[in-house]
mmCIF file with all atom_site columns, C-alpha atoms and ligand atoms in Angstrom:
data_model
loop_
_atom_site.group_PDB
_atom_site.id
_atom_site.type_symbol
_atom_site.label_atom_id
_atom_site.label_alt_id
_atom_site.label_comp_id
_atom_site.label_asym_id
_atom_site.label_entity_id
_atom_site.label_seq_id
_atom_site.pdbx_PDB_ins_code
_atom_site.Cartn_x
_atom_site.Cartn_y
_atom_site.Cartn_z
_atom_site.occupancy
_atom_site.B_iso_or_equiv
_atom_site.pdbx_formal_charge
_atom_site.auth_seq_id
_atom_site.auth_comp_id
_atom_site.auth_asym_id
_atom_site.auth_atom_id
_atom_site.pdbx_PDB_model_num
ATOM   1   C  CA  . MET A 1 1   ? 131.423 -18.206 181.726 1.00 0.00 ? 19  MET A CA  1
ATOM   2   C  CA  . LEU A 1 2   ? 134.237 -15.676 182.032 1.00 0.00 ? 20  LEU A CA  1
ATOM   3   C  CA  . ILE A 1 3   ? 134.174 -12.950 179.362 1.00 0.00 ? 21  ILE A CA  1
ATOM   4   C  CA  . LYS A 1 4   ? 137.641 -11.658 178.456 1.00 0.00 ? 22  LYS A CA  1
ATOM   5   C  CA  . ASN A 1 5   ? 138.119 -7.897  178.415 1.00 0.00 ? 23  ASN A CA  1
ATOM   6   C  CA  . LYS A 1 6   ? 139.501 -7.130  174.924 1.00 0.00 ? 24  LYS A CA  1
ATOM   7   C  CA  . THR A 1 7   ? 140.246 -3.474  175.722 1.00 0.00 ? 25  THR A CA  1
ATOM   8   C  CA  . GLY A 1 8   ? 143.920 -2.613  175.148 1.00 0.00 ? 26  GLY A CA  1
ATOM   9   C  CA  . PHE A 1 9   ? 146.195 -1.297  177.866 1.00 0.00 ? 27  PHE A CA  1
ATOM   10  C  CA  . PHE A 1 10  ? 146.096 2.352   176.684 1.00 0.00 ? 28  PHE A CA  1
ATOM   11  C  CA  . GLN A 1 11  ? 142.389 2.218   175.876 1.00 0.00 ? 29  GLN A CA  1
ATOM   12  C  CA  . ARG A 1 12  ? 141.667 1.415   179.497 1.00 0.00 ? 30  ARG A CA  1
ATOM   13  C  CA  . PHE A 1 13  ? 142.903 4.883   180.488 1.00 0.00 ? 31  PHE A CA  1
ATOM   14  C  CA  . TYR A 1 14  ? 140.572 6.535   177.886 1.00 0.00 ? 32  TYR A CA  1
ATOM   15  C  CA  . LEU A 1 15  ? 143.137 9.309   177.488 1.00 0.00 ? 33  LEU A CA  1
ATOM   16  C  CA  . VAL A 1 16  ? 144.185 8.236   174.003 1.00 0.00 ? 34  VAL A CA  1
ATOM   17  C  CA  . GLU A 1 17  ? 140.545 7.970   172.915 1.00 0.00 ? 35  GLU A CA  1
ATOM   18  C  CA  . ILE A 1 18  ? 139.746 11.407  174.352 1.00 0.00 ? 36  ILE A CA  1
ATOM   19  C  CA  . LEU A 1 19  ? 142.708 12.913  172.466 1.00 0.00 ? 37  LEU A CA  1
ATOM   20  C  CA  . LYS A 1 20  ? 141.600 11.180  169.264 1.00 0.00 ? 38  LYS A CA  1
ATOM   21  C  CA  . GLY A 1 21  ? 138.082 12.645  169.686 1.00 0.00 ? 39  GLY A CA  1
ATOM   22  C  CA  . LEU A 1 22  ? 139.477 16.129  170.316 1.00 0.00 ? 40  LEU A CA  1
ATOM   23  C  CA  . ALA A 1 23  ? 141.667 15.846  167.202 1.00 0.00 ? 41  ALA A CA  1
ATOM   24  C  CA  . ILE A 1 24  ? 138.605 15.021  165.071 1.00 0.00 ? 42  ILE A CA  1
ATOM   25  C  CA  . THR A 1 25  ? 136.651 17.947  166.577 1.00 0.00 ? 43  THR A CA  1
ATOM   26  C  CA  . LYS A 1 26  ? 139.619 20.292  165.933 1.00 0.00 ? 44  LYS A CA  1
ATOM   27  C  CA  . LYS A 1 27  ? 139.941 19.040  162.339 1.00 0.00 ? 45  LYS A CA  1
ATOM   28  C  CA  . HIS A 1 28  ? 136.268 19.831  161.624 1.00 0.00 ? 46  HIS A CA  1
ATOM   29  C  CA  . PHE A 1 29  ? 136.475 23.179  163.433 1.00 0.00 ? 47  PHE A CA  1
ATOM   30  C  CA  . LEU A 1 30  ? 139.460 24.308  161.341 1.00 0.00 ? 48  LEU A CA  1
ATOM   31  C  CA  . LYS A 1 31  ? 137.894 22.945  158.137 1.00 0.00 ? 49  LYS A CA  1
ATOM   32  C  CA  . ASN A 1 32  ? 134.764 25.005  158.779 1.00 0.00 ? 50  ASN A CA  1
ATOM   33  C  CA  . LEU A 1 33  ? 136.769 28.066  159.788 1.00 0.00 ? 51  LEU A CA  1
ATOM   34  C  CA  . PHE A 1 34  ? 139.115 28.179  156.790 1.00 0.00 ? 52  PHE A CA  1
ATOM   35  C  CA  . GLY A 1 35  ? 137.481 25.920  154.237 1.00 0.00 ? 53  GLY A CA  1
ATOM   36  C  CA  . LYS A 1 36  ? 134.019 25.808  152.683 1.00 0.00 ? 54  LYS A CA  1
ATOM   37  C  CA  . THR A 1 37  ? 131.503 25.872  155.476 1.00 0.00 ? 55  THR A CA  1
ATOM   38  C  CA  . VAL A 1 38  ? 128.467 23.623  155.341 1.00 0.00 ? 56  VAL A CA  1
ATOM   39  C  CA  . THR A 1 39  ? 126.157 26.244  156.844 1.00 0.00 ? 57  THR A CA  1
ATOM   40  C  CA  . ILE A 1 40  ? 123.576 27.584  154.369 1.00 0.00 ? 58  ILE A CA  1
ATOM   41  C  CA  . GLN A 1 41  ? 122.714 31.280  154.801 1.00 0.00 ? 59  GLN A CA  1
ATOM   42  C  CA  . TYR A 1 42  ? 118.992 30.742  154.300 1.00 0.00 ? 60  TYR A CA  1
ATOM   43  C  CA  . PRO A 1 43  ? 116.948 32.465  152.808 1.00 0.00 ? 61  PRO A CA  1
ATOM   44  C  CA  . GLU A 1 44  ? 119.664 34.277  150.805 1.00 0.00 ? 62  GLU A CA  1
ATOM   45  C  CA  . GLU A 1 45  ? 121.250 30.937  149.937 1.00 0.00 ? 63  GLU A CA  1
ATOM   46  C  CA  . ARG A 1 46  ? 119.149 27.931  149.010 1.00 0.00 ? 64  ARG A CA  1
ATOM   47  C  CA  . ARG A 1 47  ? 120.178 24.319  149.018 1.00 0.00 ? 65  ARG A CA  1
ATOM   48  C  CA  . GLN A 1 48  ? 119.974 22.529  145.685 1.00 0.00 ? 66  GLN A CA  1
ATOM   49  C  CA  . TYR A 1 49  ? 117.897 19.390  145.941 1.00 0.00 ? 67  TYR A CA  1
ATOM   50  C  CA  . SER A 1 50  ? 117.669 16.535  143.467 1.00 0.00 ? 68  SER A CA  1
ATOM   51  C  CA  . ASP A 1 51  ? 114.912 16.651  140.831 1.00 0.00 ? 69  ASP A CA  1
ATOM   52  C  CA  . ARG A 1 52  ? 113.576 13.528  142.512 1.00 0.00 ? 70  ARG A CA  1
ATOM   53  C  CA  . PHE A 1 53  ? 112.929 15.449  145.747 1.00 0.00 ? 71  PHE A CA  1
ATOM   54  C  CA  . ARG A 1 54  ? 109.270 15.137  146.767 1.00 0.00 ? 72  ARG A CA  1
ATOM   55  C  CA  . GLY A 1 55  ? 107.917 18.465  147.937 1.00 0.00 ? 73  GLY A CA  1
ATOM   56  C  CA  . MET A 1 56  ? 104.700 20.409  147.520 1.00 0.00 ? 74  MET A CA  1
ATOM   57  C  CA  . HIS A 1 57  ? 101.947 18.800  145.448 1.00 0.00 ? 75  HIS A CA  1
ATOM   58  C  CA  . TYR A 1 58  ? 100.347 20.344  142.391 1.00 0.00 ? 76  TYR A CA  1
ATOM   59  C  CA  . ILE A 1 59  ? 97.691  19.330  139.859 1.00 0.00 ? 77  ILE A CA  1
ATOM   60  C  CA  . LYS A 1 60  ? 98.629  19.396  136.187 1.00 0.00 ? 78  LYS A CA  1
ATOM   61  C  CA  . ALA A 1 61  ? 96.257  20.901  133.643 1.00 0.00 ? 79  ALA A CA  1
ATOM   62  C  CA  . THR A 1 62  ? 96.010  20.798  129.846 1.00 0.00 ? 80  THR A CA  1
ATOM   63  C  CA  . ASN A 1 63  ? 94.572  23.879  128.090 1.00 0.00 ? 81  ASN A CA  1
ATOM   64  C  CA  . GLY A 1 64  ? 93.340  25.146  131.433 1.00 0.00 ? 82  GLY A CA  1
ATOM   65  C  CA  . VAL A 1 65  ? 91.469  21.927  132.251 1.00 0.00 ? 83  VAL A CA  1
ATOM   66  C  CA  . GLU A 1 66  ? 92.727  19.789  135.140 1.00 0.00 ? 84  GLU A CA  1
ATOM   67  C  CA  . ASN A 1 67  ? 94.093  16.394  134.036 1.00 0.00 ? 85  ASN A CA  1
ATOM   68  C  CA  . CYS A 1 68  ? 92.402  14.686  136.984 1.00 0.00 ? 86  CYS A CA  1
ATOM   69  C  CA  . THR A 1 69  ? 89.395  12.516  136.131 1.00 0.00 ? 87  THR A CA  1
ATOM   70  C  CA  . ALA A 1 70  ? 88.487  11.766  139.759 1.00 0.00 ? 88  ALA A CA  1
ATOM   71  C  CA  . CYS A 1 71  ? 89.260  8.073   139.276 1.00 0.00 ? 89  CYS A CA  1
ATOM   72  C  CA  . MET A 1 72  ? 89.947  7.764   143.043 1.00 0.00 ? 90  MET A CA  1
ATOM   73  C  CA  . LEU A 1 73  ? 93.189  5.832   142.595 1.00 0.00 ? 91  LEU A CA  1
ATOM   74  C  CA  . CYS A 1 74  ? 95.306  8.318   144.548 1.00 0.00 ? 92  CYS A CA  1
ATOM   75  C  CA  . PRO A 1 75  ? 93.101  8.403   147.673 1.00 0.00 ? 93  PRO A CA  1
ATOM   76  C  CA  . THR A 1 76  ? 92.976  4.591   147.508 1.00 0.00 ? 94  THR A CA  1
ATOM   77  C  CA  . VAL A 1 77  ? 96.767  4.125   147.533 1.00 0.00 ? 95  VAL A CA  1
ATOM   78  C  CA  . CYS A 1 78  ? 97.546  7.007   149.909 1.00 0.00 ? 96  CYS A CA  1
ATOM   79  C  CA  . PRO A 1 79  ? 98.888  5.386   153.111 1.00 0.00 ? 97  PRO A CA  1
ATOM   80  C  CA  . ALA A 1 80  ? 98.113  8.497   155.166 1.00 0.00 ? 98  ALA A CA  1
ATOM   81  C  CA  . GLU A 1 81  ? 94.522  8.742   153.898 1.00 0.00 ? 99  GLU A CA  1
ATOM   82  C  CA  . CYS A 1 82  ? 95.003  12.450  153.407 1.00 0.00 ? 100 CYS A CA  1
ATOM   83  C  CA  . ILE A 1 83  ? 93.506  12.920  149.922 1.00 0.00 ? 101 ILE A CA  1
ATOM   84  C  CA  . HIS A 1 84  ? 89.791  13.718  149.806 1.00 0.00 ? 102 HIS A CA  1
ATOM   85  C  CA  . ILE A 1 85  ? 88.030  13.915  146.451 1.00 0.00 ? 103 ILE A CA  1
ATOM   86  C  CA  . VAL A 1 86  ? 84.409  14.545  145.550 1.00 0.00 ? 104 VAL A CA  1
ATOM   87  C  CA  . ALA A 1 87  ? 83.689  13.582  141.942 1.00 0.00 ? 105 ALA A CA  1
ATOM   88  C  CA  . GLY A 1 88  ? 81.278  15.417  139.659 1.00 0.00 ? 106 GLY A CA  1
ATOM   89  C  CA  . GLU A 1 89  ? 80.198  15.743  136.043 1.00 0.00 ? 107 GLU A CA  1
ATOM   90  C  CA  . ARG A 1 90  ? 80.161  18.759  133.733 1.00 0.00 ? 108 ARG A CA  1
ATOM   91  C  CA  . PRO A 1 91  ? 79.505  19.299  129.975 1.00 0.00 ? 109 PRO A CA  1
ATOM   92  C  CA  . ASP A 1 92  ? 83.201  19.262  128.954 1.00 0.00 ? 110 ASP A CA  1
ATOM   93  C  CA  . LYS A 1 93  ? 84.189  16.362  131.168 1.00 0.00 ? 111 LYS A CA  1
ATOM   94  C  CA  . GLU A 1 94  ? 82.486  13.133  132.123 1.00 0.00 ? 112 GLU A CA  1
ATOM   95  C  CA  . LYS A 1 95  ? 84.160  13.044  135.501 1.00 0.00 ? 113 LYS A CA  1
ATOM   96  C  CA  . TYR A 1 96  ? 86.174  15.682  137.330 1.00 0.00 ? 114 TYR A CA  1
ATOM   97  C  CA  . PRO A 1 97  ? 87.036  16.526  140.932 1.00 0.00 ? 115 PRO A CA  1
ATOM   98  C  CA  . VAL A 1 98  ? 84.511  19.009  142.345 1.00 0.00 ? 116 VAL A CA  1
ATOM   99  C  CA  . LYS A 1 99  ? 86.582  18.928  145.510 1.00 0.00 ? 117 LYS A CA  1
ATOM   100 C  CA  . PHE A 1 100 ? 90.213  17.810  145.688 1.00 0.00 ? 118 PHE A CA  1
ATOM   101 C  CA  . GLU A 1 101 ? 91.901  18.304  149.026 1.00 0.00 ? 119 GLU A CA  1
ATOM   102 C  CA  . ILE A 1 102 ? 95.174  17.147  150.551 1.00 0.00 ? 120 ILE A CA  1
ATOM   103 C  CA  . ASP A 1 103 ? 95.648  17.362  154.300 1.00 0.00 ? 121 ASP A CA  1
ATOM   104 C  CA  . VAL A 1 104 ? 99.342  18.185  154.202 1.00 0.00 ? 122 VAL A CA  1
ATOM   105 C  CA  . LEU A 1 105 ? 100.047 17.635  157.891 1.00 0.00 ? 123 LEU A CA  1
ATOM   106 C  CA  . ARG A 1 106 ? 99.090  13.980  157.455 1.00 0.00 ? 124 ARG A CA  1
ATOM   107 C  CA  . CYS A 1 107 ? 101.012 13.516  154.201 1.00 0.00 ? 125 CYS A CA  1
ATOM   108 C  CA  . CYS A 1 108 ? 104.328 11.642  154.451 1.00 0.00 ? 126 CYS A CA  1
ATOM   109 C  CA  . PHE A 1 109 ? 105.447 12.662  150.925 1.00 0.00 ? 127 PHE A CA  1
ATOM   110 C  CA  . CYS A 1 110 ? 105.846 9.063   149.828 1.00 0.00 ? 128 CYS A CA  1
ATOM   111 C  CA  . GLY A 1 111 ? 104.894 9.915   146.218 1.00 0.00 ? 129 GLY A CA  1
ATOM   112 C  CA  . MET A 1 112 ? 102.495 6.973   145.843 1.00 0.00 ? 130 MET A CA  1
ATOM   113 C  CA  . CYS A 1 113 ? 99.694  9.258   144.620 1.00 0.00 ? 131 CYS A CA  1
ATOM   114 C  CA  . GLU A 1 114 ? 101.966 10.458  141.797 1.00 0.00 ? 132 GLU A CA  1
ATOM   115 C  CA  . GLU A 1 115 ? 102.979 6.885   140.935 1.00 0.00 ? 133 GLU A CA  1
ATOM   116 C  CA  . ALA A 1 116 ? 99.393  5.635   140.865 1.00 0.00 ? 134 ALA A CA  1
ATOM   117 C  CA  . CYS A 1 117 ? 97.848  8.430   138.797 1.00 0.00 ? 135 CYS A CA  1
ATOM   118 C  CA  . PRO A 1 118 ? 96.974  7.183   135.275 1.00 0.00 ? 136 PRO A CA  1
ATOM   119 C  CA  . LYS A 1 119 ? 96.459  10.753  134.009 1.00 0.00 ? 137 LYS A CA  1
ATOM   120 C  CA  . ASP A 1 120 ? 99.745  12.249  135.237 1.00 0.00 ? 138 ASP A CA  1
ATOM   121 C  CA  . ALA A 1 121 ? 97.563  14.734  137.121 1.00 0.00 ? 139 ALA A CA  1
ATOM   122 C  CA  . ILE A 1 122 ? 98.856  14.782  140.685 1.00 0.00 ? 140 ILE A CA  1
ATOM   123 C  CA  . LYS A 1 123 ? 102.549 15.629  140.960 1.00 0.00 ? 141 LYS A CA  1
ATOM   124 C  CA  . LEU A 1 124 ? 105.030 16.390  143.698 1.00 0.00 ? 142 LEU A CA  1
ATOM   125 C  CA  . SER A 1 125 ? 107.254 19.382  143.001 1.00 0.00 ? 143 SER A CA  1
ATOM   126 C  CA  . THR A 1 126 ? 110.712 20.172  144.407 1.00 0.00 ? 144 THR A CA  1
ATOM   127 C  CA  . ILE A 1 127 ? 109.302 23.054  146.493 1.00 0.00 ? 145 ILE A CA  1
ATOM   128 C  CA  . TYR A 1 128 ? 110.230 22.505  150.128 1.00 0.00 ? 146 TYR A CA  1
ATOM   129 C  CA  . GLU A 1 129 ? 109.126 25.788  151.711 1.00 0.00 ? 147 GLU A CA  1
ATOM   130 C  CA  . MET A 1 130 ? 105.885 24.580  153.236 1.00 0.00 ? 148 MET A CA  1
ATOM   131 C  CA  . SER A 1 131 ? 106.154 25.572  156.895 1.00 0.00 ? 149 SER A CA  1
ATOM   132 C  CA  . VAL A 1 132 ? 102.852 26.685  158.384 1.00 0.00 ? 150 VAL A CA  1
ATOM   133 C  CA  . ALA A 1 133 ? 101.657 27.891  161.755 1.00 0.00 ? 151 ALA A CA  1
ATOM   134 C  CA  . GLN A 1 134 ? 98.365  26.035  161.612 1.00 0.00 ? 152 GLN A CA  1
ATOM   135 C  CA  . ARG A 1 135 ? 96.786  22.947  160.073 1.00 0.00 ? 153 ARG A CA  1
ATOM   136 C  CA  . THR A 1 136 ? 96.848  23.211  156.291 1.00 0.00 ? 154 THR A CA  1
ATOM   137 C  CA  . VAL A 1 137 ? 94.602  21.600  153.726 1.00 0.00 ? 155 VAL A CA  1
ATOM   138 C  CA  . TYR A 1 138 ? 95.573  22.191  150.085 1.00 0.00 ? 156 TYR A CA  1
ATOM   139 C  CA  . THR A 1 139 ? 92.457  22.862  148.056 1.00 0.00 ? 157 THR A CA  1
ATOM   140 C  CA  . LYS A 1 140 ? 91.982  22.121  144.355 1.00 0.00 ? 158 LYS A CA  1
ATOM   141 C  CA  . ASP A 1 141 ? 92.419  25.797  143.379 1.00 0.00 ? 159 ASP A CA  1
ATOM   142 C  CA  . TYR A 1 142 ? 95.614  26.044  145.389 1.00 0.00 ? 160 TYR A CA  1
ATOM   143 C  CA  . LEU A 1 143 ? 96.988  22.814  143.893 1.00 0.00 ? 161 LEU A CA  1
ATOM   144 C  CA  . LEU A 1 144 ? 96.220  24.074  140.376 1.00 0.00 ? 162 LEU A CA  1
ATOM   145 C  CA  . GLU A 1 145 ? 97.956  27.378  141.138 1.00 0.00 ? 163 GLU A CA  1
ATOM   146 C  CA  . GLN A 1 146 ? 101.108 25.586  142.303 1.00 0.00 ? 164 GLN A CA  1
ATOM   147 C  CA  . ARG A 1 147 ? 101.744 24.038  138.873 1.00 0.00 ? 165 ARG A CA  1
ATOM   148 C  CA  . GLY A 1 148 ? 103.188 27.378  137.761 1.00 0.00 ? 166 GLY A CA  1
ATOM   149 C  CA  . ASN A 1 149 ? 105.678 27.422  140.641 1.00 0.00 ? 167 ASN A CA  1
ATOM   150 C  CA  . LYS A 1 150 ? 107.161 23.974  140.304 1.00 0.00 ? 168 LYS A CA  1
HETATM 151 S  S1  . SF4 B 2 .   ? 102.595 11.750  148.917 1.00 0.00 ? 451 SF4 B S1  1
HETATM 152 FE FE1 . SF4 B 2 .   ? 101.919 9.810   149.845 1.00 0.00 ? 451 SF4 B FE1 1
HETATM 153 S  S2  . SF4 B 2 .   ? 100.989 10.419  151.782 1.00 0.00 ? 451 SF4 B S2  1
HETATM 154 FE FE2 . SF4 B 2 .   ? 101.171 12.267  150.548 1.00 0.00 ? 451 SF4 B FE2 1
HETATM 155 S  S3  . SF4 B 2 .   ? 99.218  12.478  149.513 1.00 0.00 ? 451 SF4 B S3  1
HETATM 156 FE FE3 . SF4 B 2 .   ? 100.571 11.332  148.139 1.00 0.00 ? 451 SF4 B FE3 1
HETATM 157 S  S4  . SF4 B 2 .   ? 100.181 9.165   148.602 1.00 0.00 ? 451 SF4 B S4  1
HETATM 158 FE FE4 . SF4 B 2 .   ? 99.355  10.373  150.290 1.00 0.00 ? 451 SF4 B FE4 1
HETATM 159 S  S1  . SF4 B 2 .   ? 94.844  12.765  140.594 1.00 0.00 ? 452 SF4 B S1  1
HETATM 160 FE FE1 . SF4 B 2 .   ? 95.083  11.005  139.201 1.00 0.00 ? 452 SF4 B FE1 1
HETATM 161 S  S2  . SF4 B 2 .   ? 94.837  9.220   140.510 1.00 0.00 ? 452 SF4 B S2  1
HETATM 162 FE FE2 . SF4 B 2 .   ? 94.048  10.975  141.656 1.00 0.00 ? 452 SF4 B FE2 1
HETATM 163 S  S3  . SF4 B 2 .   ? 91.862  10.964  141.214 1.00 0.00 ? 452 SF4 B S3  1
HETATM 164 FE FE3 . SF4 B 2 .   ? 92.845  12.341  139.738 1.00 0.00 ? 452 SF4 B FE3 1
HETATM 165 S  S4  . SF4 B 2 .   ? 93.240  11.067  137.937 1.00 0.00 ? 452 SF4 B S4  1
HETATM 166 FE FE4 . SF4 B 2 .   ? 92.840  9.674   139.639 1.00 0.00 ? 452 SF4 B FE4 1
#
């Protein structure tokens, strides 16, 4: 079967298309040069993200006691299997996390842990400055500390 070439006469020379492309490039160049540039001068300038942005995790606490009851729902729903909890018991709390760790390099920031938590204990903040030079595991103490920075 013969396939018809639908390219127009001028399009076949590509010159018009090249000129169109150059015009678009020039338009953006001049817009950036004289208008509001889209470049952010980080760290002096910081981009504003939506409140729904999912960044660094933290554990909420009430009167200094972590809200988490080590129910194991968050490690169960976590698709990256990056939450590791060891449950324990103490006089003021029937069940609490002795160890609560998140392997952040495995986390995909899906927010399912936050959605699943019945105690509103594990949260994702809007903090996005999390770059590290080596493998990072957030410990319980670190996650509790972060609640003040959210
Ligand atoms: S945000 Fe998603 S991947 Fe990360 S710890 Fe929570 S459930 Fe797991
Ligand atoms: S953070 Fe929430 S879901 Fe995860 S173990 Fe604690 S209480 Fe359960």
